mmCIF file of C-alpha atoms in Angstrom:
data_model
loop_
_atom_site.group_PDB
_atom_site.id
_atom_site.type_symbol
_atom_site.label_atom_id
_atom_site.label_comp_id
_atom_site.label_asym_id
_atom_site.label_seq_id
_atom_site.Cartn_x
_atom_site.Cartn_y
_atom_site.Cartn_z
ATOM 1 C CA MET Q 1154 133.402 168.635 -21.809
ATOM 2 C CA ASN Q 1155 131.638 171.926 -21.306
ATOM 3 C CA THR Q 1156 133.020 174.973 -19.508
ATOM 4 C CA THR Q 1157 131.009 174.397 -16.301
ATOM 5 C CA LYS Q 1158 132.432 170.892 -15.779
ATOM 6 C CA LEU Q 1159 135.958 172.173 -16.456
ATOM 7 C CA LEU Q 1160 135.611 174.846 -13.750
ATOM 8 C CA LEU Q 1161 134.333 172.271 -11.237
ATOM 9 C CA ILE Q 1162 137.301 169.993 -11.950
ATOM 10 C CA TRP Q 1163 139.799 172.822 -11.416
ATOM 11 C CA ALA Q 1164 138.056 173.912 -8.186
ATOM 12 C CA ALA Q 1165 138.236 170.380 -6.800
ATOM 13 C CA ALA Q 1166 141.898 170.134 -7.761
ATOM 14 C CA LEU Q 1167 142.677 173.371 -5.943
ATOM 15 C CA ALA Q 1168 140.804 172.227 -2.839
ATOM 16 C CA LEU Q 1169 142.761 168.983 -2.752
ATOM 17 C CA ALA Q 1170 146.018 170.874 -3.204
ATOM 18 C CA SER Q 1171 145.243 173.252 -0.293
ATOM 19 C CA CYS Q 1172 144.258 170.393 2.007
ATOM 20 C CA ALA Q 1173 147.525 168.733 1.265
ATOM 21 C CA LYS Q 1174 149.380 171.692 2.796
ATOM 22 C CA LYS Q 1175 149.231 171.126 6.538
ATOM 23 C CA PRO Q 1176 149.565 174.125 8.940
ATOM 24 C CA LYS Q 1177 152.837 174.355 10.858
ATOM 25 C CA THR Q 1178 152.556 174.140 14.659
ATOM 26 C CA SER Q 1179 155.325 175.315 16.980
ATOM 27 C CA LEU Q 1180 155.731 175.373 20.762
ATOM 28 C CA GLU Q 1181 156.022 178.732 22.509
ATOM 29 C CA THR Q 1182 158.499 178.798 25.401
ATOM 30 C CA VAL Q 1183 159.933 181.306 27.829
ATOM 31 C CA LYS Q 1184 163.043 181.197 29.995
ATOM 32 C CA ALA Q 1185 162.794 181.500 33.769
ATOM 33 C CA GLU Q 1186 164.828 184.631 34.523
ATOM 34 C CA ARG Q 1187 165.512 186.786 37.534
ATOM 35 C CA GLY Q 1188 164.096 190.277 37.715
ATOM 36 C CA GLU Q 1189 161.963 192.697 39.688
ATOM 37 C CA LEU Q 1190 158.350 191.904 40.530
ATOM 38 C CA THR Q 1191 156.256 194.963 41.249
ATOM 39 C CA GLU Q 1192 152.670 195.973 41.793
ATOM 40 C CA THR Q 1193 151.831 199.646 42.037
ATOM 41 C CA VAL Q 1194 149.104 202.093 42.987
ATOM 42 C CA THR Q 1195 148.992 205.501 41.315
ATOM 43 C CA ALA Q 1196 147.781 208.765 42.827
ATOM 44 C CA THR Q 1197 148.192 212.506 42.600
ATOM 45 C CA GLY Q 1198 149.169 214.830 45.426
ATOM 46 C CA THR Q 1199 150.574 218.184 46.483
ATOM 47 C CA ILE Q 1200 154.097 218.993 47.680
ATOM 48 C CA GLU Q 1201 154.286 220.505 51.166
ATOM 49 C CA SER Q 1202 157.047 221.399 53.582
ATOM 50 C CA VAL Q 1203 157.234 219.157 56.636
ATOM 51 C CA THR Q 1204 158.057 222.198 58.797
ATOM 52 C CA GLN Q 1205 156.497 225.525 57.893
ATOM 53 C CA VAL Q 1206 156.201 228.360 60.423
ATOM 54 C CA ASP Q 1207 154.302 231.637 60.306
ATOM 55 C CA VAL Q 1208 156.479 234.235 62.048
ATOM 56 C CA GLY Q 1209 154.566 237.052 63.717
ATOM 57 C CA THR Q 1210 154.804 239.715 66.398
ATOM 58 C CA GLN Q 1211 153.256 239.821 69.840
ATOM 59 C CA VAL Q 1212 153.502 243.593 70.193
ATOM 60 C CA THR Q 1213 151.900 246.498 68.376
ATOM 61 C CA GLY Q 1214 154.162 248.893 66.533
ATOM 62 C CA ILE Q 1215 155.614 250.130 63.274
ATOM 63 C CA ILE Q 1216 157.946 247.954 61.217
ATOM 64 C CA ASP Q 1217 161.318 249.674 61.442
ATOM 65 C CA LYS Q 1218 163.662 247.251 59.637
ATOM 66 C CA LEU Q 1219 163.351 244.073 57.569
ATOM 67 C CA TYR Q 1220 166.443 241.902 57.259
ATOM 68 C CA ALA Q 1221 164.929 239.085 55.140
ATOM 69 C CA ASP Q 1222 162.983 238.976 51.904
ATOM 70 C CA TYR Q 1223 161.476 236.351 49.603
ATOM 71 C CA ASN Q 1224 163.787 233.330 49.141
ATOM 72 C CA SER Q 1225 166.179 234.494 51.862
ATOM 73 C CA VAL Q 1226 167.947 231.588 53.545
ATOM 74 C CA VAL Q 1227 167.758 232.099 57.320
ATOM 75 C CA SER Q 1228 169.087 230.233 60.321
ATOM 76 C CA LYS Q 1229 167.410 229.556 63.634
ATOM 77 C CA GLY Q 1230 167.901 232.546 65.952
ATOM 78 C CA GLU Q 1231 168.783 234.960 63.141
ATOM 79 C CA LEU Q 1232 167.384 238.518 63.396
ATOM 80 C CA ILE Q 1233 164.950 239.032 60.522
ATOM 81 C CA ALA Q 1234 162.918 242.138 61.500
ATOM 82 C CA GLU Q 1235 162.642 244.954 64.043
ATOM 83 C CA ILE Q 1236 159.705 246.996 65.308
ATOM 84 C CA GLU Q 1237 160.220 250.663 66.259
ATOM 85 C CA LYS Q 1238 161.253 250.595 69.952
ATOM 86 C CA THR Q 1239 160.649 254.133 71.256
ATOM 87 C CA LEU Q 1240 157.268 253.488 72.870
ATOM 88 C CA LEU Q 1241 158.301 250.077 74.120
ATOM 89 C CA GLN Q 1242 161.474 251.504 75.648
ATOM 90 C CA SER Q 1243 159.489 254.263 77.382
ATOM 91 C CA GLU Q 1244 157.107 251.666 78.805
ATOM 92 C CA LEU Q 1245 160.089 249.808 80.218
ATOM 93 C CA ASN Q 1246 161.510 252.999 81.725
ATOM 94 C CA SER Q 1247 158.145 253.775 83.318
ATOM 95 C CA ALA Q 1248 157.903 250.249 84.697
ATOM 96 C CA GLU Q 1249 161.364 250.508 86.224
ATOM 97 C CA ALA Q 1250 160.411 253.814 87.870
ATOM 98 C CA ASN Q 1251 157.290 252.231 89.327
ATOM 99 C CA VAL Q 1252 159.390 249.403 90.694
ATOM 100 C CA GLU Q 1253 161.720 251.847 92.406
ATOM 101 C CA SER Q 1254 158.786 253.799 93.888
ATOM 102 C CA ALA Q 1255 157.085 250.634 95.091
ATOM 103 C CA ARG Q 1256 160.350 249.397 96.587
ATOM 104 C CA LEU Q 1257 160.845 252.561 98.610
ATOM 105 C CA THR Q 1258 157.258 252.443 99.886
ATOM 106 C CA TYR Q 1259 157.619 248.790 100.795
ATOM 107 C CA GLU Q 1260 160.895 249.365 102.639
ATOM 108 C CA TYR Q 1261 159.389 252.345 104.529
ATOM 109 C CA ASN Q 1262 156.358 250.306 105.590
ATOM 110 C CA LEU Q 1263 158.626 247.395 106.545
ATOM 111 C CA THR Q 1264 160.580 249.716 108.872
ATOM 112 C CA ASN Q 1265 157.335 250.986 110.413
ATOM 113 C CA TYR Q 1266 156.080 247.437 110.848
ATOM 114 C CA ASN Q 1267 159.234 246.290 112.633
ATOM 115 C CA ARG Q 1268 159.105 249.320 114.962
ATOM 116 C CA ASP Q 1269 155.371 248.892 115.708
ATOM 117 C CA LYS Q 1270 155.808 245.185 116.278
ATOM 118 C CA ALA Q 1271 158.455 245.835 118.939
ATOM 119 C CA LEU Q 1272 156.216 248.408 120.628
ATOM 120 C CA HIS Q 1273 153.188 246.123 120.365
ATOM 121 C CA ASP Q 1274 155.083 243.295 121.965
ATOM 122 C CA LYS Q 1275 155.744 245.628 124.928
ATOM 123 C CA GLN Q 1276 152.088 246.693 124.827
ATOM 124 C CA LEU Q 1277 153.104 250.294 124.196
ATOM 125 C CA ILE Q 1278 150.719 250.697 121.205
ATOM 126 C CA SER Q 1279 147.220 249.458 120.593
ATOM 127 C CA ASP Q 1280 146.267 246.451 118.509
ATOM 128 C CA TYR Q 1281 144.614 248.783 115.974
ATOM 129 C CA GLU Q 1282 147.842 250.665 115.335
ATOM 130 C CA PHE Q 1283 149.763 247.405 114.879
ATOM 131 C CA GLN Q 1284 147.117 245.997 112.533
ATOM 132 C CA THR Q 1285 147.299 249.195 110.465
ATOM 133 C CA SER Q 1286 151.049 248.848 110.114
ATOM 134 C CA THR Q 1287 150.669 245.195 109.119
ATOM 135 C CA LYS Q 1288 148.073 246.060 106.470
ATOM 136 C CA GLU Q 1289 150.184 248.855 104.976
ATOM 137 C CA LEU Q 1290 153.166 246.496 104.784
ATOM 138 C CA LYS Q 1291 151.159 243.853 102.935
ATOM 139 C CA VAL Q 1292 149.634 246.384 100.522
ATOM 140 C CA SER Q 1293 153.040 247.890 99.748
ATOM 141 C CA LYS Q 1294 154.510 244.399 99.263
ATOM 142 C CA THR Q 1295 151.741 243.544 96.791
ATOM 143 C CA ALA Q 1296 152.273 246.823 94.932
ATOM 144 C CA TYR Q 1297 155.992 246.159 94.784
ATOM 145 C CA ASP Q 1298 155.460 242.623 93.388
ATOM 146 C CA LYS Q 1299 153.067 244.000 90.756
ATOM 147 C CA ALA Q 1300 155.568 246.673 89.738
ATOM 148 C CA VAL Q 1301 158.254 244.017 89.332
ATOM 149 C CA ALA Q 1302 155.916 241.928 87.167
ATOM 150 C CA ASP Q 1303 155.047 244.972 85.043
ATOM 151 C CA ARG Q 1304 158.734 245.598 84.520
ATOM 152 C CA VAL Q 1305 159.232 241.990 83.370
ATOM 153 C CA ARG Q 1306 156.366 242.350 80.880
ATOM 154 C CA ALA Q 1307 157.693 245.674 79.568
ATOM 155 C CA ALA Q 1308 161.169 244.210 79.138
ATOM 156 C CA LYS Q 1309 159.723 241.190 77.337
ATOM 157 C CA ASN Q 1310 157.693 243.411 75.014
ATOM 158 C CA LEU Q 1311 160.841 245.354 74.194
ATOM 159 C CA ASN Q 1312 162.558 242.074 73.344
ATOM 160 C CA TYR Q 1313 159.604 241.148 71.119
ATOM 161 C CA ALA Q 1314 160.450 244.203 68.999
ATOM 162 C CA GLU Q 1315 163.337 242.119 67.653
ATOM 163 C CA ILE Q 1316 161.988 239.194 65.621
ATOM 164 C CA TYR Q 1317 164.143 236.109 65.113
ATOM 165 C CA SER Q 1318 163.775 233.110 62.845
ATOM 166 C CA PRO Q 1319 162.438 230.100 64.795
ATOM 167 C CA ILE Q 1320 163.859 227.508 62.357
ATOM 168 C CA ASP Q 1321 166.460 226.960 59.661
ATOM 169 C CA GLY Q 1322 164.770 227.490 56.343
ATOM 170 C CA ILE Q 1323 163.839 229.726 53.438
ATOM 171 C CA VAL Q 1324 161.449 232.679 53.442
ATOM 172 C CA ILE Q 1325 158.593 231.758 51.101
ATOM 173 C CA SER Q 1326 156.317 234.669 52.026
ATOM 174 C CA ARG Q 1327 156.721 238.228 53.342
ATOM 175 C CA ASP Q 1328 153.509 239.996 54.372
ATOM 176 C CA VAL Q 1329 154.703 243.422 55.598
ATOM 177 C CA GLU Q 1330 156.663 246.463 54.445
ATOM 178 C CA VAL Q 1331 158.911 248.893 56.325
ATOM 179 C CA GLY Q 1332 156.742 251.602 57.919
ATOM 180 C CA GLN Q 1333 153.681 249.383 58.126
ATOM 181 C CA THR Q 1334 151.873 249.259 61.475
ATOM 182 C CA VAL Q 1335 151.248 245.807 62.865
ATOM 183 C CA VAL Q 1336 148.578 245.381 65.508
ATOM 184 C CA SER Q 1337 148.731 242.571 68.010
ATOM 185 C CA ASN Q 1338 145.383 241.545 69.401
ATOM 186 C CA MET Q 1339 143.810 238.126 69.714
ATOM 187 C CA ASN Q 1340 145.599 236.990 66.541
ATOM 188 C CA VAL Q 1341 149.352 237.297 66.113
ATOM 189 C CA ALA Q 1342 150.219 239.653 63.255
ATOM 190 C CA ASN Q 1343 152.022 237.583 60.583
ATOM 191 C CA LEU Q 1344 155.255 238.933 59.080
ATOM 192 C CA TYR Q 1345 156.936 235.991 57.342
ATOM 193 C CA THR Q 1346 156.333 232.385 56.393
ATOM 194 C CA ILE Q 1347 159.477 230.277 56.657
ATOM 195 C CA ALA Q 1348 159.692 226.715 55.335
ATOM 196 C CA ASP Q 1349 162.297 224.001 55.757
ATOM 197 C CA LEU Q 1350 162.852 222.883 52.143
ATOM 198 C CA ASP Q 1351 165.371 220.176 53.072
ATOM 199 C CA ASN Q 1352 162.540 217.869 54.145
ATOM 200 C CA MET Q 1353 159.387 217.863 52.061
ATOM 201 C CA GLN Q 1354 156.312 215.669 52.007
ATOM 202 C CA VAL Q 1355 153.657 214.797 49.460
ATOM 203 C CA ILE Q 1356 150.010 214.627 50.497
ATOM 204 C CA GLY Q 1357 148.637 212.097 48.009
ATOM 205 C CA ASN Q 1358 144.982 211.261 47.383
ATOM 206 C CA VAL Q 1359 144.536 207.498 46.976
ATOM 207 C CA ASP Q 1360 141.317 206.002 45.655
ATOM 208 C CA GLU Q 1361 139.217 203.948 48.061
ATOM 209 C CA ALA Q 1362 139.683 200.860 45.871
ATOM 210 C CA ASP Q 1363 143.468 200.982 46.390
ATOM 211 C CA ILE Q 1364 143.866 202.324 49.922
ATOM 212 C CA GLY Q 1365 143.740 198.829 51.469
ATOM 213 C CA GLN Q 1366 147.026 197.934 49.756
ATOM 214 C CA VAL Q 1367 148.939 201.020 50.901
ATOM 215 C CA LYS Q 1368 151.039 200.561 54.047
ATOM 216 C CA VAL Q 1369 153.558 202.644 55.990
ATOM 217 C CA GLY Q 1370 157.122 202.051 54.791
ATOM 218 C CA GLN Q 1371 156.308 201.272 51.162
ATOM 219 C CA PRO Q 1372 158.660 202.920 48.603
ATOM 220 C CA VAL Q 1373 157.293 205.625 46.324
ATOM 221 C CA THR Q 1374 158.473 207.322 43.161
ATOM 222 C CA PHE Q 1375 156.929 210.531 41.874
ATOM 223 C CA SER Q 1376 157.398 213.229 39.282
ATOM 224 C CA VAL Q 1377 156.494 216.909 39.097
ATOM 225 C CA ASP Q 1378 155.928 219.031 36.016
ATOM 226 C CA ALA Q 1379 158.578 221.527 37.135
ATOM 227 C CA ASN Q 1380 161.246 218.778 36.735
ATOM 228 C CA SER Q 1381 159.550 216.383 34.356
ATOM 229 C CA ASP Q 1382 162.802 214.648 33.397
ATOM 230 C CA GLU Q 1383 163.595 213.589 36.986
ATOM 231 C CA LEU Q 1384 162.066 210.883 39.151
ATOM 232 C CA PHE Q 1385 162.025 211.567 42.881
ATOM 233 C CA GLN Q 1386 162.124 208.959 45.648
ATOM 234 C CA GLY Q 1387 160.008 208.820 48.807
ATOM 235 C CA GLU Q 1388 158.429 206.574 51.392
ATOM 236 C CA VAL Q 1389 154.945 206.267 52.845
ATOM 237 C CA THR Q 1390 155.032 207.616 56.416
ATOM 238 C CA GLN Q 1391 151.317 207.884 57.218
ATOM 239 C CA VAL Q 1392 147.975 206.630 55.923
ATOM 240 C CA ARG Q 1393 145.202 208.921 57.116
ATOM 241 C CA LEU Q 1394 141.857 207.235 57.697
ATOM 242 C CA ASN Q 1395 139.729 210.353 57.337
ATOM 243 C CA PRO Q 1396 137.984 210.096 53.925
ATOM 244 C CA THR Q 1397 137.435 212.943 51.479
ATOM 245 C CA THR Q 1398 134.435 212.803 49.140
ATOM 246 C CA GLU Q 1399 134.310 214.935 46.013
ATOM 247 C CA SER Q 1400 131.915 214.340 43.099
ATOM 248 C CA ASN Q 1401 130.982 210.976 44.672
ATOM 249 C CA VAL Q 1402 134.650 209.900 44.561
ATOM 250 C CA VAL Q 1403 136.096 208.804 47.910
ATOM 251 C CA THR Q 1404 139.827 209.248 48.478
ATOM 252 C CA TYR Q 1405 142.174 208.958 51.455
ATOM 253 C CA GLU Q 1406 145.249 211.048 52.208
ATOM 254 C CA VAL Q 1407 148.632 209.316 52.197
ATOM 255 C CA VAL Q 1408 151.709 211.173 53.452
ATOM 256 C CA VAL Q 1409 154.945 210.492 51.577
ATOM 257 C CA ALA Q 1410 158.270 211.735 52.986
ATOM 258 C CA ALA Q 1411 160.551 213.181 50.304
ATOM 259 C CA PRO Q 1412 164.132 214.321 51.075
ATOM 260 C CA ASN Q 1413 164.944 217.477 49.126
ATOM 261 C CA PRO Q 1414 168.652 218.348 49.475
ATOM 262 C CA ASP Q 1415 168.769 220.153 46.109
ATOM 263 C CA HIS Q 1416 165.603 222.178 46.816
ATOM 264 C CA LYS Q 1417 164.088 221.134 43.492
ATOM 265 C CA LEU Q 1418 160.779 220.449 45.233
ATOM 266 C CA ILE Q 1419 158.880 223.540 46.340
ATOM 267 C CA PRO Q 1420 155.549 223.861 48.164
ATOM 268 C CA GLY Q 1421 152.439 223.701 46.012
ATOM 269 C CA LEU Q 1422 153.735 221.537 43.155
ATOM 270 C CA THR Q 1423 151.478 218.750 41.897
ATOM 271 C CA ALA Q 1424 153.068 215.300 42.116
ATOM 272 C CA ASN Q 1425 152.191 212.137 40.202
ATOM 273 C CA LEU Q 1426 152.788 209.264 42.638
ATOM 274 C CA THR Q 1427 153.580 205.613 42.033
ATOM 275 C CA ILE Q 1428 153.327 203.635 45.271
ATOM 276 C CA TYR Q 1429 154.995 200.220 45.211
ATOM 277 C CA VAL Q 1430 152.606 198.067 47.214
ATOM 278 C CA MET Q 1431 154.769 195.081 46.242
ATOM 279 C CA ARG Q 1432 158.405 195.183 45.180
ATOM 280 C CA GLU Q 1433 160.472 191.989 45.076
ATOM 281 C CA GLN Q 1434 163.930 192.309 43.547
ATOM 282 C CA ASN Q 1435 166.212 189.647 42.024
ATOM 283 C CA VAL Q 1436 163.590 186.902 42.116
ATOM 284 C CA LEU Q 1437 163.016 184.073 39.620
ATOM 285 C CA LEU Q 1438 160.015 184.923 37.449
ATOM 286 C CA LEU Q 1439 157.684 183.217 34.996
ATOM 287 C CA PRO Q 1440 154.716 184.597 33.056
ATOM 288 C CA THR Q 1441 151.506 183.656 34.838
ATOM 289 C CA LYS Q 1442 150.160 182.076 31.643
ATOM 290 C CA ALA Q 1443 152.805 179.323 31.982
ATOM 291 C CA PHE Q 1444 150.692 177.735 34.747
ATOM 292 C CA THR Q 1445 147.688 177.280 32.428
ATOM 293 C CA PHE Q 1446 149.599 175.450 29.680
ATOM 294 C CA GLU Q 1447 148.431 171.919 28.860
ATOM 295 C CA PRO Q 1448 150.147 169.672 26.266
ATOM 296 C CA GLU Q 1449 148.012 168.849 23.215
ATOM 297 C CA ALA Q 1450 147.916 165.692 21.169
ATOM 298 C CA ASP Q 1451 150.023 165.863 17.998
ATOM 299 C CA GLU Q 1452 147.231 165.575 15.452
ATOM 300 C CA ASN Q 1453 149.471 166.530 12.512
ATOM 301 C CA GLY Q 1454 152.108 163.963 13.306
ATOM 302 C CA ASP Q 1455 154.825 166.592 13.657
ATOM 303 C CA SER Q 1456 157.701 164.746 15.268
ATOM 304 C CA LYS Q 1457 159.552 168.018 15.805
ATOM 305 C CA LEU Q 1458 157.272 169.048 18.701
ATOM 306 C CA PRO Q 1459 158.469 167.972 22.193
ATOM 307 C CA GLN Q 1460 156.605 164.954 23.538
ATOM 308 C CA VAL Q 1461 155.278 164.502 27.072
ATOM 309 C CA ALA Q 1462 157.702 162.646 29.310
ATOM 310 C CA GLY Q 1463 156.640 161.543 32.777
ATOM 311 C CA LYS Q 1464 153.513 161.857 34.872
ATOM 312 C CA VAL Q 1465 152.061 165.065 36.251
ATOM 313 C CA PRO Q 1466 153.260 165.334 39.893
ATOM 314 C CA ALA Q 1467 150.896 165.934 42.777
ATOM 315 C CA THR Q 1468 150.925 169.497 44.105
ATOM 316 C CA GLY Q 1469 150.493 170.811 47.607
ATOM 317 C CA GLU Q 1470 149.614 174.211 48.998
ATOM 318 C CA GLY Q 1471 151.445 177.003 47.196
ATOM 319 C CA GLU Q 1472 152.582 174.691 44.380
ATOM 320 C CA LYS Q 1473 151.764 174.629 40.667
ATOM 321 C CA VAL Q 1474 152.826 172.552 37.662
ATOM 322 C CA VAL Q 1475 154.836 173.899 34.738
ATOM 323 C CA TRP Q 1476 156.043 172.037 31.648
ATOM 324 C CA VAL Q 1477 159.809 172.238 31.262
ATOM 325 C CA VAL Q 1478 161.327 171.656 27.825
ATOM 326 C CA GLU Q 1479 164.283 169.243 28.038
ATOM 327 C CA GLY Q 1480 165.570 168.337 24.587
ATOM 328 C CA ASN Q 1481 162.555 166.931 22.728
ATOM 329 C CA SER Q 1482 160.566 166.247 25.882
ATOM 330 C CA LEU Q 1483 157.984 168.119 27.941
ATOM 331 C CA VAL Q 1484 158.641 167.323 31.588
ATOM 332 C CA PRO Q 1485 155.891 168.242 34.100
ATOM 333 C CA THR Q 1486 157.511 169.913 37.110
ATOM 334 C CA ALA Q 1487 156.018 171.045 40.419
ATOM 335 C CA VAL Q 1488 157.224 174.469 41.550
ATOM 336 C CA THR Q 1489 156.550 176.549 44.648
ATOM 337 C CA VAL Q 1490 155.166 179.957 43.745
ATOM 338 C CA GLY Q 1491 155.338 183.233 45.645
ATOM 339 C CA ALA Q 1492 154.041 186.726 44.994
ATOM 340 C CA SER Q 1493 152.305 187.620 41.745
ATOM 341 C CA ASN Q 1494 151.119 190.797 40.056
ATOM 342 C CA GLY Q 1495 148.833 188.981 37.637
ATOM 343 C CA ILE Q 1496 151.319 189.146 34.762
ATOM 344 C CA LYS Q 1497 154.369 187.522 36.323
ATOM 345 C CA THR Q 1498 154.732 185.146 39.257
ATOM 346 C CA GLN Q 1499 157.674 184.508 41.549
ATOM 347 C CA ILE Q 1500 159.155 181.007 41.573
ATOM 348 C CA VAL Q 1501 160.398 180.219 45.079
ATOM 349 C CA SER Q 1502 161.754 176.737 44.392
ATOM 350 C CA GLY Q 1503 161.561 173.808 41.996
ATOM 351 C CA LEU Q 1504 163.003 175.522 38.904
ATOM 352 C CA LYS Q 1505 166.500 176.482 37.780
ATOM 353 C CA ASP Q 1506 167.512 179.836 36.344
ATOM 354 C CA GLY Q 1507 167.274 179.810 32.560
ATOM 355 C CA ALA Q 1508 164.985 176.763 32.348
ATOM 356 C CA ALA Q 1509 162.800 176.748 29.212
ATOM 357 C CA VAL Q 1510 159.106 176.517 30.125
ATOM 358 C CA ALA Q 1511 156.248 175.938 27.668
ATOM 359 C CA THR Q 1512 153.558 178.619 27.553
ATOM 360 C CA GLY Q 1513 151.447 177.636 24.516
ATOM 361 C CA TYR Q 1514 151.249 176.649 20.871
ATOM 362 C CA SER Q 1515 151.286 178.783 17.754
ATOM 363 C CA THR Q 1516 150.036 177.675 14.351
ATOM 364 C CA MET Q 1517 151.063 179.149 11.000
ATOM 365 C CA ALA Q 1518 149.664 178.288 7.584
ATOM 366 C CA ALA Q 1519 152.143 176.548 5.265
ATOM 367 C CA ALA Q 1520 153.682 178.708 2.549
ATOM 368 C CA PRO Q 1521 153.089 177.886 -1.139
ATOM 369 C CA SER Q 1522 155.549 175.272 -2.422
ATOM 370 C CA GLY Q 1523 156.823 177.377 -5.340
ATOM 371 C CA ASP Q 1524 156.679 176.920 -9.130
ATOM 372 C CA GLY Q 1525 155.524 173.345 -8.851
ATOM 373 C CA ALA Q 1526 152.343 174.277 -6.971
ATOM 374 C CA GLU Q 1527 148.988 173.834 -8.621
ATOM 375 C CA ARG Q 1528 147.573 177.116 -9.997
ATOM 376 C CA SER Q 1529 144.254 177.856 -11.602
ATOM 377 C CA PRO Q 1530 144.572 178.810 -15.278
ATOM 378 C CA PHE Q 1531 141.897 181.423 -14.667
ATOM 379 C CA ALA Q 1532 143.759 183.132 -11.798
ATOM 380 C CA PRO Q 1533 145.922 186.223 -12.525
ATOM 381 C CA GLN Q 1534 149.482 185.231 -13.288
ATOM 382 C CA PRO Q 1535 152.497 186.769 -11.448
ATOM 383 C CA PRO Q 1536 154.339 189.421 -13.391
ATOM 384 C CA GLY Q 1537 156.855 188.031 -15.840
ATOM 385 C CA ARG Q 1538 155.190 184.587 -15.959
ATOM 386 C CA LYS Q 1539 153.818 183.256 -19.230
ATOM 387 C CA LYS Q 1540 150.479 181.552 -19.329
ATOM 388 C CA LYS Q 1541 150.505 177.880 -20.189
#
């Protein structure tokens, strides 16, 4: 027998030996367990204070004193600055003098009017003289009222020289120095910016593809680079319908309320948002792939695989069939399904906690049988093994 025939015989023997080793098939299962089912939308946004007030002055003058600086904690009604009062006080004094002068003139004309009226009633003076007295009384009354109003304005302007905090908060900006002149015209001269850091909000930009899922009241978690090891909690309070387009990308603003008792969040920080558009807790869950499982015929005759037991039940709306492993049997079971995030699905009814459910088959090639296995004499031998 020549070498060629010998090689062909050995090749055939090896092929027969490999065919004799059947692959091992096993059933993949998963237990129905309770957990949290979530679906999220991600976005980025900017931290802002819910209440932020620019504090200014309504009068022109020179800054005399500043009682607050950057990061000062102030209370509502607290004095935070003063404008030099000399000119304002002199304006008030002048207004009070004008009031006194106008009062005396008014009272004098009132006395004349009462006297002329009595004489006119007795026809002792002409109508012209009485009309003159009446006119002078009205003019003096108008002048007196104007002087009173001017005094009120001067007093109010003097009060405006003392500037008080309108809210409880923290000074995040100071725009003036002592000795600086502030001019009040059509725009109020700004002195401070005060923010309430106890209540912050995040203005998030949500992509147009996701905005339809975002609703008011949904929980939100977010992180900021300034405190990267901490996850903050929030809630969607507003979905703004005005779109923003930048580089052909359309986004919508979503307002997220974020309590901030520790003042770790400050205005201007960038936040990475995770909006929970669906969040079901302590629900019975199965992988979604369990609903696509179909039993296969046992072509290898492996009696260890569970066998189908029972008929597939009819399903109604909201129901699907899963294959429950009971001993060595696959039992088709109808279950009512709920929410799903594409990976896991909620089981509302029809299945017990901990039930084993089939999800698929896995096949592994059989391992060599050991020293008794056929081996080609031409193949490399394992170390330490003598050739026969």
